[in-house]
């Protein structure tokens, strides 16, 4: 099989304000090569401020989400070139993961199959994650003599807790989508044939929310996890003030619909965005 062109390592389709972005190396279980990493950053930057995109979904072509970093192209070939090539490849990978973490709009990981090792980086970068029940999650690094690097150890400890992280990292055993949901590695797991429908339903709910509030919320939750309570409280007060300056009209319209018209209940759904000039 001929080698894929860099531009073909990632595909995307925008439909009904959802950007469906896919790792596109199914013959390699969508492992992340330097080419894929460079292309993914281009795609993310292209989609971030498009007016026809309200939610980004990241998935994989074929039977895998991503099997992690490409052992040949990312590791062996760059190691042979020296430290400069190693550091350059690392920056290309970590750079797009960071852009995805702070993407302006909600992001959902749709885990349709294998999710291994380095793939925990973009998994953590997505705001929400839904897996097929039979998807496989693994930190197999221990089985070939290294530690789970590239942020993977941080991700598993952050999302699943100390004991689960230790077992997962030290044993090198896979867990399926059901166990991943039980651990908190993903939000939920559904039968594979229902995966896209469930992710679409979640995306559609998000599309009905105030986009400025969504951005502020996702960034706030990521920031406050590493703050003391007092620092978080102060940060959130300032963040709300900043959000109000971006979209004070939306907040006032929601209050009007609730107090004056009694046309919506915040505990049961979002206010009608179509009635503001920024809709």
Tab-separated table of C-alpha atoms in Angstrom:
chain	number	residue	atom	x	y	z
A	1	UNK	CA	0.000	0.000	0.000
A	2	UNK	CA	1.356	3.426	-0.950
A	3	UNK	CA	2.009	5.899	1.821
A	4	UNK	CA	-0.787	8.373	2.517
A	5	UNK	CA	-0.238	11.991	1.625
A	6	UNK	CA	-0.060	14.268	4.661
A	7	UNK	CA	-3.345	15.962	3.753
A	8	UNK	CA	-5.093	12.580	3.691
A	9	UNK	CA	-4.140	11.535	7.224
A	10	UNK	CA	-7.118	13.470	8.625
A	11	UNK	CA	-10.597	13.806	7.152
A	12	UNK	CA	-13.519	15.953	8.183
A	13	UNK	CA	-17.116	16.669	7.263
A	14	UNK	CA	-19.287	19.530	8.527
A	15	UNK	CA	-22.996	18.766	8.694
A	16	UNK	CA	-25.695	20.556	10.689
A	17	UNK	CA	-23.036	22.584	12.557
A	18	UNK	CA	-21.185	19.445	13.732
A	19	UNK	CA	-17.629	18.942	12.458
A	20	UNK	CA	-16.905	15.206	12.227
A	21	UNK	CA	-13.108	14.948	12.281
A	22	UNK	CA	-11.448	11.560	11.792
A	23	UNK	CA	-8.000	10.110	12.202
A	24	UNK	CA	-7.511	8.562	8.770
A	25	UNK	CA	-4.843	5.879	8.902
A	26	UNK	CA	-7.080	2.827	9.372
A	27	UNK	CA	-4.418	0.518	7.929
A	28	UNK	CA	-2.222	1.574	10.900
A	29	UNK	CA	-5.059	1.603	13.440
A	30	UNK	CA	-4.957	5.408	13.161
A	31	UNK	CA	-1.681	5.693	15.058
A	32	UNK	CA	-0.371	9.253	15.116
A	33	UNK	CA	2.550	9.992	12.804
A	34	UNK	CA	4.331	13.337	12.401
A	35	UNK	CA	2.323	13.885	9.212
A	36	UNK	CA	-0.971	13.230	10.961
A	37	UNK	CA	-0.015	15.521	13.838
A	38	UNK	CA	0.797	18.377	11.476
A	39	UNK	CA	-2.413	17.888	9.528
A	40	UNK	CA	-4.556	17.658	12.646
A	41	UNK	CA	-3.361	21.072	13.788
A	42	UNK	CA	-4.243	22.539	10.392
A	43	UNK	CA	-7.725	21.039	10.525
A	44	UNK	CA	-8.377	22.241	14.076
A	45	UNK	CA	-7.277	25.764	13.222
A	46	UNK	CA	-9.395	25.777	10.063
A	47	UNK	CA	-12.537	24.698	11.912
A	48	UNK	CA	-12.223	26.670	15.136
A	49	UNK	CA	-13.730	29.965	13.993
A	50	UNK	CA	-15.970	28.770	11.187
A	51	UNK	CA	-19.483	30.081	11.734
A	52	UNK	CA	-21.010	26.824	10.478
A	53	UNK	CA	-19.231	24.805	13.202
A	54	UNK	CA	-20.663	24.672	16.714
A	55	UNK	CA	-19.322	21.332	17.979
A	56	UNK	CA	-16.303	19.231	16.989
A	57	UNK	CA	-16.401	15.416	17.178
A	58	UNK	CA	-13.124	13.491	16.963
A	59	UNK	CA	-13.277	9.853	15.872
A	60	UNK	CA	-11.321	7.330	13.835
A	61	UNK	CA	-11.793	5.672	10.463
A	62	UNK	CA	-12.149	1.897	10.476
A	63	UNK	CA	-12.100	-0.158	13.666
A	64	UNK	CA	-9.849	2.049	15.804
A	65	UNK	CA	-9.958	5.480	17.377
A	66	UNK	CA	-6.160	5.661	17.623
A	67	UNK	CA	-3.580	3.097	18.657
A	68	UNK	CA	-1.296	5.854	19.951
A	69	UNK	CA	1.965	7.111	18.513
A	70	UNK	CA	3.414	5.498	15.386
A	71	UNK	CA	6.356	3.408	16.655
A	72	UNK	CA	8.246	3.542	13.379
A	73	UNK	CA	7.662	7.079	12.122
A	74	UNK	CA	7.286	8.929	15.419
A	75	UNK	CA	9.812	7.055	17.552
A	76	UNK	CA	12.396	4.990	15.636
A	77	UNK	CA	12.923	7.272	12.652
A	78	UNK	CA	13.198	10.417	14.762
A	79	UNK	CA	15.487	8.754	17.300
A	80	UNK	CA	17.854	7.941	14.442
A	81	UNK	CA	17.904	11.618	13.460
A	82	UNK	CA	18.800	12.860	16.933
A	83	UNK	CA	17.400	14.983	19.720
A	84	UNK	CA	16.295	17.830	17.444
A	85	UNK	CA	14.001	15.558	15.458
A	86	UNK	CA	12.663	13.980	18.645
A	87	UNK	CA	11.804	17.335	20.193
A	88	UNK	CA	10.302	18.587	16.945
A	89	UNK	CA	7.981	15.584	16.668
A	90	UNK	CA	6.954	15.968	20.299
A	91	UNK	CA	6.055	19.609	19.778
A	92	UNK	CA	3.958	18.795	16.714
A	93	UNK	CA	1.945	16.254	18.706
A	94	UNK	CA	1.570	18.165	21.955
A	95	UNK	CA	0.808	21.387	20.083
A	96	UNK	CA	-2.413	20.154	18.510
A	97	UNK	CA	-3.461	18.400	21.729
A	98	UNK	CA	-3.132	21.755	23.480
A	99	UNK	CA	-5.104	23.539	20.753
A	100	UNK	CA	-7.823	20.922	21.143
A	101	UNK	CA	-7.907	21.331	24.944
A	102	UNK	CA	-8.572	25.046	24.539
A	103	UNK	CA	-10.694	24.836	21.392
A	104	UNK	CA	-13.253	27.641	21.307
A	105	UNK	CA	-16.190	25.252	20.987
A	106	UNK	CA	-17.306	22.012	22.670
A	107	UNK	CA	-15.459	18.869	21.638
A	108	UNK	CA	-16.502	15.227	21.901
A	109	UNK	CA	-14.306	12.142	21.582
A	110	UNK	CA	-16.294	9.378	19.848
A	111	UNK	CA	-14.263	6.276	20.720
A	112	UNK	CA	-15.205	3.700	18.116
A	113	UNK	CA	-12.412	1.179	18.740
A	114	UNK	CA	-8.824	0.917	19.983
A	115	UNK	CA	-7.606	3.808	22.149
A	116	UNK	CA	-4.049	3.174	23.303
A	117	UNK	CA	-1.097	4.980	24.855
A	118	UNK	CA	-0.496	8.349	23.237
A	119	UNK	CA	-4.154	8.496	22.203
A	120	UNK	CA	-4.931	9.358	25.828
A	121	UNK	CA	-3.570	12.844	25.023
A	122	UNK	CA	-6.303	13.822	22.539
A	123	UNK	CA	-8.832	11.825	24.584
A	124	UNK	CA	-8.174	14.117	27.536
A	125	UNK	CA	-8.140	17.146	25.245
A	126	UNK	CA	-11.780	16.533	24.301
A	127	UNK	CA	-14.374	17.944	26.691
A	128	UNK	CA	-16.677	14.919	26.590
A	129	UNK	CA	-16.084	11.298	25.577
A	130	UNK	CA	-18.466	8.515	24.553
A	131	UNK	CA	-17.202	5.027	23.749
A	132	UNK	CA	-18.531	1.935	22.100
A	133	UNK	CA	-19.017	-0.746	24.745
A	134	UNK	CA	-16.533	-2.996	22.972
A	135	UNK	CA	-13.893	-0.284	22.450
A	136	UNK	CA	-10.516	-1.180	23.942
A	137	UNK	CA	-8.460	1.154	26.143
A	138	UNK	CA	-4.891	0.323	27.037
A	139	UNK	CA	-1.556	1.534	28.347
A	140	UNK	CA	0.610	-1.201	26.888
A	141	UNK	CA	3.885	0.702	27.323
A	142	UNK	CA	4.884	-1.436	30.308
A	143	UNK	CA	4.740	-4.510	28.066
A	144	UNK	CA	7.579	-3.216	25.912
A	145	UNK	CA	9.650	-1.719	28.669
A	146	UNK	CA	8.781	1.968	29.013
A	147	UNK	CA	6.490	4.139	31.094
A	148	UNK	CA	3.255	5.689	29.761
A	149	UNK	CA	4.632	9.066	28.713
A	150	UNK	CA	3.409	11.973	26.650
A	151	UNK	CA	0.830	12.859	29.287
A	152	UNK	CA	-0.762	9.384	29.388
A	153	UNK	CA	0.170	8.735	33.045
A	154	UNK	CA	-1.237	12.132	34.004
A	155	UNK	CA	-4.461	11.479	32.091
A	156	UNK	CA	-5.164	8.093	33.649
A	157	UNK	CA	-4.368	9.343	37.161
A	158	UNK	CA	-6.458	12.479	36.647
A	159	UNK	CA	-9.535	10.752	35.266
A	160	UNK	CA	-9.631	7.396	37.051
A	161	UNK	CA	-7.986	7.817	40.449
A	162	UNK	CA	-4.871	6.387	42.068
A	163	UNK	CA	-5.665	2.662	42.303
A	164	UNK	CA	-7.159	2.335	38.827
A	165	UNK	CA	-4.284	4.318	37.345
A	166	UNK	CA	-1.695	2.135	39.049
A	167	UNK	CA	-3.356	-1.074	37.907
A	168	UNK	CA	-3.889	0.149	34.362
A	169	UNK	CA	-0.335	1.431	33.966
A	170	UNK	CA	1.515	-1.390	35.720
A	171	UNK	CA	-0.435	-4.405	34.469
A	172	UNK	CA	-0.682	-3.434	30.815
A	173	UNK	CA	-4.148	-4.966	30.582
A	174	UNK	CA	-6.854	-3.493	28.382
A	175	UNK	CA	-10.276	-2.388	29.589
A	176	UNK	CA	-13.385	-2.162	27.439
A	177	UNK	CA	-15.709	0.793	27.001
A	178	UNK	CA	-17.952	-0.291	29.871
A	179	UNK	CA	-15.066	-0.393	32.332
A	180	UNK	CA	-13.691	2.886	30.948
A	181	UNK	CA	-17.051	4.519	31.720
A	182	UNK	CA	-17.116	2.955	35.193
A	183	UNK	CA	-13.664	4.377	35.859
A	184	UNK	CA	-14.516	7.824	34.482
A	185	UNK	CA	-12.126	7.626	31.548
A	186	UNK	CA	-15.152	8.373	29.340
A	187	UNK	CA	-18.583	9.773	30.163
A	188	UNK	CA	-20.517	6.749	28.996
A	189	UNK	CA	-20.420	3.649	26.813
A	190	UNK	CA	-23.127	2.528	24.402
A	191	UNK	CA	-23.510	-0.336	21.924
A	192	UNK	CA	-21.372	0.280	18.860
A	193	UNK	CA	-24.364	0.561	16.543
A	194	UNK	CA	-25.761	3.372	18.716
A	195	UNK	CA	-22.524	5.318	19.137
A	196	UNK	CA	-22.933	7.926	16.412
A	197	UNK	CA	-26.600	8.514	17.265
A	198	UNK	CA	-25.741	9.090	20.925
A	199	UNK	CA	-22.891	11.472	20.094
A	200	UNK	CA	-25.135	13.325	17.652
A	201	UNK	CA	-27.802	13.716	20.346
A	202	UNK	CA	-25.236	15.146	22.787
A	203	UNK	CA	-23.884	17.513	20.124
A	204	UNK	CA	-27.380	18.743	19.322
A	205	UNK	CA	-27.998	19.579	22.980
A	206	UNK	CA	-24.751	21.548	23.078
A	207	UNK	CA	-25.719	23.412	19.916
A	208	UNK	CA	-28.754	24.706	21.773
A	209	UNK	CA	-26.651	26.328	24.504
A	210	UNK	CA	-25.163	29.814	24.570
A	211	UNK	CA	-21.775	29.425	22.793
A	212	UNK	CA	-20.021	32.070	24.878
A	213	UNK	CA	-21.197	30.370	28.074
A	214	UNK	CA	-20.030	26.989	26.781
A	215	UNK	CA	-16.571	28.344	26.030
A	216	UNK	CA	-16.292	30.008	29.421
A	217	UNK	CA	-17.540	26.885	31.194
A	218	UNK	CA	-15.181	24.412	29.528
A	219	UNK	CA	-12.182	26.669	30.091
A	220	UNK	CA	-13.178	27.355	33.697
A	221	UNK	CA	-13.517	23.687	34.592
A	222	UNK	CA	-10.094	22.896	33.122
A	223	UNK	CA	-8.474	25.811	34.981
A	224	UNK	CA	-9.998	25.363	38.427
A	225	UNK	CA	-8.964	21.707	38.741
A	226	UNK	CA	-5.469	22.839	39.691
A	227	UNK	CA	-6.461	25.786	41.911
A	228	UNK	CA	-7.197	26.133	45.588
A	229	UNK	CA	-10.838	26.860	46.380
A	230	UNK	CA	-10.171	30.550	47.120
A	231	UNK	CA	-8.189	31.044	43.917
A	232	UNK	CA	-10.855	29.230	41.919
A	233	UNK	CA	-13.609	31.345	43.420
A	234	UNK	CA	-11.789	34.548	42.513
A	235	UNK	CA	-10.987	33.261	39.005
A	236	UNK	CA	-14.609	32.296	38.364
A	237	UNK	CA	-15.900	35.701	39.452
A	238	UNK	CA	-13.519	37.383	36.992
A	239	UNK	CA	-14.314	34.838	34.282
A	240	UNK	CA	-18.032	35.545	34.617
A	241	UNK	CA	-17.402	39.269	34.379
A	242	UNK	CA	-15.369	38.692	31.215
A	243	UNK	CA	-18.074	36.429	29.785
A	244	UNK	CA	-20.666	39.103	30.419
A	245	UNK	CA	-18.629	41.551	28.364
A	246	UNK	CA	-18.622	39.071	25.473
A	247	UNK	CA	-22.338	38.327	25.628
A	248	UNK	CA	-24.270	40.362	28.167
A	249	UNK	CA	-27.240	40.386	25.794
A	250	UNK	CA	-27.619	36.609	25.944
A	251	UNK	CA	-27.651	36.542	29.734
A	252	UNK	CA	-30.242	39.325	29.867
A	253	UNK	CA	-32.443	37.610	27.291
A	254	UNK	CA	-32.349	34.362	29.268
A	255	UNK	CA	-33.330	36.228	32.441
A	256	UNK	CA	-36.164	37.963	30.589
A	257	UNK	CA	-37.524	34.678	29.211
A	258	UNK	CA	-37.397	33.150	32.685
A	259	UNK	CA	-38.719	36.008	34.849
A	260	UNK	CA	-40.969	37.978	32.517
A	261	UNK	CA	-42.263	35.415	30.032
A	262	UNK	CA	-41.848	32.253	32.098
A	263	UNK	CA	-41.142	30.453	28.812
A	264	UNK	CA	-38.285	28.281	29.997
A	265	UNK	CA	-36.961	26.598	33.135
A	266	UNK	CA	-33.149	26.530	33.507
A	267	UNK	CA	-33.228	23.121	35.176
A	268	UNK	CA	-35.006	21.587	32.193
A	269	UNK	CA	-33.243	23.095	29.186
A	270	UNK	CA	-31.697	26.170	27.590
A	271	UNK	CA	-33.358	29.462	26.770
A	272	UNK	CA	-34.337	30.254	23.170
A	273	UNK	CA	-31.093	31.405	21.528
A	274	UNK	CA	-32.860	32.386	18.311
A	275	UNK	CA	-34.328	35.436	20.003
A	276	UNK	CA	-30.979	37.192	20.436
A	277	UNK	CA	-29.074	39.077	17.785
A	278	UNK	CA	-26.048	36.784	18.291
A	279	UNK	CA	-27.918	33.580	17.560
